[in-house]
Amino acid sequence: MDRLDAVLQELRSTAVPPDVPPAARSRSIPKPIRLGVPALLLGVALALVAFHRTPTEQAVVTAAPKGQWQRIMERIDADRMQAFMDDDVAFLALADEWHSPANRTDIAIMTDLRVRGLRLDRNPMHIDAVSEDYLALAGDLKRAGLLVTDHVEAHNYVNGSGVVVASRPPRAQRSWSVELRRSAGTGRWRLFSAVPAPRRSVPSRHRGN
């Protein structure tokens, strides 16, 4: 299993993409093949390493203005996917906290796509719901924990000539535990990490006799 397969399998247990034919093999459109999506991830992935609260952390939990976190997550996903469409590692700095788990994973995926001569053809990510878990603003480190639900539309990977050489079917809704961190200089929120949210058990109901 190559590096991209290993990274994507870690991000998505159901995504085990096959090898992609070199982009230079043919200029004709080959039969699309399936390839794991670099997403949140988040989404991204596109992800990554779970956040941990220390026993001494004093988190101030507040209600964010209505729609604030959804807009922020949509902007982060749009910037991440634009970086994948342009094959631009530097552009990831708009979305990812540099050297964070999310950033390292995104760079690894982008590097492997570049080796294959592939890039994403469009932004397939859609944020469906965002709720705040906590907001820690004390001290220099500003961070927010969110529960994000998203889905991914069908999309393609293209070579340098824009020829489709790989495709990916849609992915149904999934939820993620996401941590964002805010830049001290610009106040911009960026993605630090995202992991699949634990499924909440639903208590069984018994009808009385």
mmCIF file of C-alpha atoms in Angstrom:
data_model
loop_
_atom_site.group_PDB
_atom_site.id
_atom_site.type_symbol
_atom_site.label_atom_id
_atom_site.label_comp_id
_atom_site.label_asym_id
_atom_site.label_seq_id
_atom_site.Cartn_x
_atom_site.Cartn_y
_atom_site.Cartn_z
ATOM 1 C CA MET A 1 0.000 0.000 0.000
ATOM 2 C CA ASP A 2 1.498 3.322 -1.005
ATOM 3 C CA ARG A 3 1.720 6.453 1.101
ATOM 4 C CA LEU A 4 -1.456 8.077 -0.180
ATOM 5 C CA ASP A 5 -3.439 4.909 0.438
ATOM 6 C CA ALA A 6 -2.088 4.718 3.973
ATOM 7 C CA VAL A 7 -2.904 8.352 4.724
ATOM 8 C CA LEU A 8 -6.400 8.157 3.304
ATOM 9 C CA GLN A 9 -7.120 4.856 5.024
ATOM 10 C CA GLU A 10 -6.227 6.511 8.302
ATOM 11 C CA LEU A 11 -8.554 9.415 7.572
ATOM 12 C CA ARG A 12 -11.400 7.344 6.208
ATOM 13 C CA SER A 13 -11.580 3.681 7.160
ATOM 14 C CA THR A 14 -13.750 3.050 4.090
ATOM 15 C CA ALA A 15 -11.415 4.789 1.615
ATOM 16 C CA VAL A 16 -8.804 2.454 0.155
ATOM 17 C CA PRO A 17 -8.023 3.995 -3.246
ATOM 18 C CA PRO A 18 -6.226 1.969 -5.913
ATOM 19 C CA ASP A 19 -3.136 3.145 -7.763
ATOM 20 C CA VAL A 20 -3.837 5.889 -10.265
ATOM 21 C CA PRO A 21 -2.421 5.555 -13.797
ATOM 22 C CA PRO A 22 0.214 8.221 -14.591
ATOM 23 C CA ALA A 23 -1.345 11.360 -16.024
ATOM 24 C CA ALA A 24 0.960 11.175 -19.045
ATOM 25 C CA ARG A 25 -0.176 7.694 -20.041
ATOM 26 C CA SER A 26 -2.869 8.963 -22.406
ATOM 27 C CA ARG A 27 -4.560 12.174 -23.447
ATOM 28 C CA SER A 28 -7.818 10.347 -24.036
ATOM 29 C CA ILE A 29 -10.311 10.111 -21.198
ATOM 30 C CA PRO A 30 -9.884 6.721 -19.528
ATOM 31 C CA LYS A 31 -12.538 4.871 -17.603
ATOM 32 C CA PRO A 32 -12.856 6.702 -14.256
ATOM 33 C CA ILE A 33 -11.430 4.926 -11.255
ATOM 34 C CA ARG A 34 -12.146 5.493 -7.581
ATOM 35 C CA LEU A 35 -9.783 7.504 -5.441
ATOM 36 C CA GLY A 36 -10.133 8.571 -1.821
ATOM 37 C CA VAL A 37 -11.022 12.233 -1.285
ATOM 38 C CA PRO A 38 -8.688 14.574 0.557
ATOM 39 C CA ALA A 39 -11.264 16.085 2.723
ATOM 40 C CA LEU A 40 -12.286 16.966 6.276
ATOM 41 C CA LEU A 41 -12.153 16.554 6.095
ATOM 42 C CA LEU A 42 -12.567 17.435 7.355
ATOM 43 C CA GLY A 43 -13.008 17.206 5.738
ATOM 44 C CA VAL A 44 -10.877 17.835 5.191
ATOM 45 C CA ALA A 45 -10.375 14.881 5.453
ATOM 46 C CA LEU A 46 -9.796 15.391 5.095
ATOM 47 C CA ALA A 47 -8.193 13.905 9.660
ATOM 48 C CA LEU A 48 -6.036 13.915 12.136
ATOM 49 C CA VAL A 49 -5.024 13.918 15.819
ATOM 50 C CA ALA A 50 -7.690 14.332 18.486
ATOM 51 C CA PHE A 51 -7.523 17.383 20.704
ATOM 52 C CA HIS A 52 -7.106 16.930 24.441
ATOM 53 C CA ARG A 53 -8.099 19.249 27.243
ATOM 54 C CA THR A 54 -5.648 19.506 30.125
ATOM 55 C CA PRO A 55 -6.990 19.314 33.693
ATOM 56 C CA THR A 56 -5.833 22.883 34.317
ATOM 57 C CA GLU A 57 -7.523 24.337 31.240
ATOM 58 C CA GLN A 58 -10.184 26.901 32.025
ATOM 59 C CA ALA A 59 -12.472 26.963 29.030
ATOM 60 C CA VAL A 60 -14.937 29.792 28.708
ATOM 61 C CA VAL A 61 -18.019 28.418 26.951
ATOM 62 C CA THR A 62 -20.100 30.979 25.135
ATOM 63 C CA ALA A 63 -22.733 30.927 22.449
ATOM 64 C CA ALA A 64 -21.287 32.144 19.157
ATOM 65 C CA PRO A 65 -23.369 34.542 17.065
ATOM 66 C CA LYS A 66 -25.856 32.628 14.951
ATOM 67 C CA GLY A 67 -24.214 31.227 11.835
ATOM 68 C CA GLN A 68 -20.681 32.331 12.789
ATOM 69 C CA TRP A 69 -19.091 28.887 13.019
ATOM 70 C CA GLN A 70 -20.865 27.615 9.920
ATOM 71 C CA ARG A 71 -19.492 30.522 7.890
ATOM 72 C CA ILE A 72 -16.019 30.016 9.321
ATOM 73 C CA MET A 73 -16.024 26.286 8.519
ATOM 74 C CA GLU A 74 -17.337 26.931 5.006
ATOM 75 C CA ARG A 75 -14.511 29.424 4.452
ATOM 76 C CA ILE A 76 -11.907 26.966 5.790
ATOM 77 C CA ASP A 77 -13.165 24.138 3.588
ATOM 78 C CA ALA A 78 -13.331 26.437 0.551
ATOM 79 C CA ASP A 79 -9.722 27.542 1.093
ATOM 80 C CA ARG A 80 -8.526 23.957 1.642
ATOM 81 C CA MET A 81 -10.220 22.662 -1.472
ATOM 82 C CA GLN A 82 -8.952 25.637 -3.510
ATOM 83 C CA ALA A 83 -5.437 24.671 -2.457
ATOM 84 C CA PHE A 84 -6.054 21.145 -3.730
ATOM 85 C CA MET A 85 -7.533 22.460 -6.988
ATOM 86 C CA ASP A 86 -4.500 24.736 -7.547
ATOM 87 C CA ASP A 87 -1.926 22.296 -6.125
ATOM 88 C CA ASP A 88 -0.766 25.169 -3.918
ATOM 89 C CA VAL A 89 0.737 24.183 -0.560
ATOM 90 C CA ALA A 90 1.249 27.810 0.466
ATOM 91 C CA PHE A 91 -2.483 28.502 0.025
ATOM 92 C CA LEU A 92 -3.182 25.981 2.798
ATOM 93 C CA ALA A 93 -1.913 28.609 5.242
ATOM 94 C CA LEU A 94 -5.246 30.388 4.832
ATOM 95 C CA ALA A 95 -7.093 27.316 6.127
ATOM 96 C CA ASP A 96 -4.715 25.230 8.244
ATOM 97 C CA GLU A 97 -2.776 26.096 11.361
ATOM 98 C CA TRP A 98 0.774 25.662 10.060
ATOM 99 C CA HIS A 99 2.516 22.467 11.248
ATOM 100 C CA SER A 100 -0.726 21.293 12.873
ATOM 101 C CA PRO A 101 -1.988 17.708 12.473
ATOM 102 C CA ALA A 102 -4.460 18.952 9.852
ATOM 103 C CA ASN A 103 -1.764 20.810 7.931
ATOM 104 C CA ARG A 104 0.680 17.891 7.920
ATOM 105 C CA THR A 105 -2.003 15.540 6.623
ATOM 106 C CA ASP A 106 -3.168 17.963 3.911
ATOM 107 C CA ILE A 107 0.408 18.478 2.716
ATOM 108 C CA ALA A 108 1.024 14.709 2.629
ATOM 109 C CA ILE A 109 -2.103 14.144 0.525
ATOM 110 C CA MET A 110 -1.300 17.049 -1.812
ATOM 111 C CA THR A 111 2.242 15.774 -2.281
ATOM 112 C CA ASP A 112 1.039 12.309 -3.258
ATOM 113 C CA LEU A 113 -1.524 13.730 -5.684
ATOM 114 C CA ARG A 114 1.238 15.840 -7.225
ATOM 115 C CA VAL A 115 3.410 12.762 -7.739
ATOM 116 C CA ARG A 116 0.523 11.268 -9.741
ATOM 117 C CA GLY A 117 0.040 14.487 -11.691
ATOM 118 C CA LEU A 118 -3.471 14.926 -10.276
ATOM 119 C CA ARG A 119 -5.492 17.716 -8.759
ATOM 120 C CA LEU A 120 -9.067 18.134 -7.540
ATOM 121 C CA ASP A 121 -11.460 19.471 -10.162
ATOM 122 C CA ARG A 122 -13.817 21.397 -7.860
ATOM 123 C CA ASN A 123 -14.893 21.864 -4.257
ATOM 124 C CA PRO A 124 -17.178 18.936 -3.343
ATOM 125 C CA MET A 125 -17.421 19.710 0.389
ATOM 126 C CA HIS A 126 -20.663 20.896 1.990
ATOM 127 C CA ILE A 127 -21.096 21.853 5.634
ATOM 128 C CA ASP A 128 -24.546 20.819 6.843
ATOM 129 C CA ALA A 129 -24.430 21.748 10.533
ATOM 130 C CA VAL A 130 -22.005 23.163 13.089
ATOM 131 C CA SER A 131 -22.414 23.335 16.852
ATOM 132 C CA GLU A 132 -20.032 24.673 19.471
ATOM 133 C CA ASP A 133 -18.534 22.327 22.044
ATOM 134 C CA TYR A 134 -16.345 24.843 23.820
ATOM 135 C CA LEU A 135 -14.640 28.183 23.290
ATOM 136 C CA ALA A 136 -11.382 28.800 25.180
ATOM 137 C CA LEU A 137 -10.228 32.412 25.008
ATOM 138 C CA ALA A 138 -8.095 32.694 28.155
ATOM 139 C CA GLY A 139 -4.383 33.371 27.641
ATOM 140 C CA ASP A 140 -2.550 33.527 24.334
ATOM 141 C CA LEU A 141 -3.991 30.305 22.876
ATOM 142 C CA LYS A 142 -7.459 30.892 21.452
ATOM 143 C CA ARG A 143 -9.235 27.714 20.375
ATOM 144 C CA ALA A 144 -12.702 26.415 19.649
ATOM 145 C CA GLY A 145 -14.053 22.880 19.702
ATOM 146 C CA LEU A 146 -16.842 22.225 17.219
ATOM 147 C CA LEU A 147 -19.063 19.365 16.121
ATOM 148 C CA VAL A 148 -19.251 19.560 12.331
ATOM 149 C CA THR A 149 -21.540 17.549 10.071
ATOM 150 C CA ASP A 150 -20.748 17.531 6.357
ATOM 151 C CA HIS A 151 -21.222 15.575 3.150
ATOM 152 C CA VAL A 152 -19.219 15.268 -0.052
ATOM 153 C CA GLU A 153 -20.570 15.400 -3.604
ATOM 154 C CA ALA A 154 -19.258 13.224 -6.429
ATOM 155 C CA HIS A 155 -16.116 14.748 -7.903
ATOM 156 C CA ASN A 156 -13.171 14.081 -10.180
ATOM 157 C CA TYR A 157 -9.406 14.273 -10.216
ATOM 158 C CA VAL A 158 -7.819 15.647 -13.376
ATOM 159 C CA ASN A 159 -4.324 15.721 -14.853
ATOM 160 C CA GLY A 160 -2.394 18.784 -16.008
ATOM 161 C CA SER A 161 -4.416 18.919 -19.239
ATOM 162 C CA GLY A 162 -7.730 18.842 -17.357
ATOM 163 C CA VAL A 163 -8.462 15.241 -18.403
ATOM 164 C CA VAL A 164 -10.415 13.214 -15.857
ATOM 165 C CA VAL A 165 -8.331 10.261 -14.723
ATOM 166 C CA ALA A 166 -9.998 9.448 -11.399
ATOM 167 C CA SER A 167 -13.415 9.886 -9.834
ATOM 168 C CA ARG A 168 -14.970 9.577 -6.433
ATOM 169 C CA PRO A 169 -18.649 8.888 -5.630
ATOM 170 C CA PRO A 170 -20.570 11.021 -3.133
ATOM 171 C CA ARG A 171 -20.115 10.451 0.585
ATOM 172 C CA ALA A 172 -23.087 10.624 2.931
ATOM 173 C CA GLN A 173 -23.232 12.845 5.990
ATOM 174 C CA ARG A 174 -20.617 12.315 8.677
ATOM 175 C CA SER A 175 -19.830 14.194 11.873
ATOM 176 C CA TRP A 176 -16.422 15.349 13.079
ATOM 177 C CA SER A 177 -14.913 16.693 16.275
ATOM 178 C CA VAL A 178 -12.974 19.709 15.046
ATOM 179 C CA GLU A 179 -10.565 22.052 16.787
ATOM 180 C CA LEU A 180 -9.903 25.519 15.397
ATOM 181 C CA ARG A 181 -7.203 27.913 16.570
ATOM 182 C CA ARG A 182 -7.223 31.673 16.141
ATOM 183 C CA SER A 183 -4.216 33.639 14.970
ATOM 184 C CA ALA A 184 -2.991 36.150 17.538
ATOM 185 C CA GLY A 185 -1.953 38.527 14.763
ATOM 186 C CA THR A 186 -4.892 38.445 12.351
ATOM 187 C CA GLY A 187 -7.676 36.922 14.426
ATOM 188 C CA ARG A 188 -8.266 34.397 11.654
ATOM 189 C CA TRP A 189 -9.583 30.981 12.685
ATOM 190 C CA ARG A 190 -7.725 28.019 11.144
ATOM 191 C CA LEU A 191 -8.126 24.250 11.244
ATOM 192 C CA PHE A 192 -5.931 22.492 13.791
ATOM 193 C CA SER A 193 -7.379 18.971 13.904
ATOM 194 C CA ALA A 194 -10.447 16.897 13.053
ATOM 195 C CA VAL A 195 -11.398 13.356 13.997
ATOM 196 C CA PRO A 196 -14.592 11.346 13.495
ATOM 197 C CA ALA A 197 -17.068 12.286 16.192
ATOM 198 C CA PRO A 198 -18.027 9.442 18.521
ATOM 199 C CA ARG A 199 -21.444 8.057 17.819
ATOM 200 C CA ARG A 200 -23.937 8.754 20.536
ATOM 201 C CA SER A 201 -25.805 5.716 21.710
ATOM 202 C CA VAL A 202 -29.576 5.964 21.657
ATOM 203 C CA PRO A 203 -31.239 4.364 24.710
ATOM 204 C CA SER A 204 -33.687 1.638 23.847
ATOM 205 C CA ARG A 205 -37.347 2.193 24.646
ATOM 206 C CA HIS A 206 -39.526 -0.558 25.977
ATOM 207 C CA ARG A 207 -43.267 -0.422 25.625
ATOM 208 C CA GLY A 208 -45.086 -1.274 28.824
ATOM 209 C CA ASN A 209 -47.450 -4.257 28.963
#
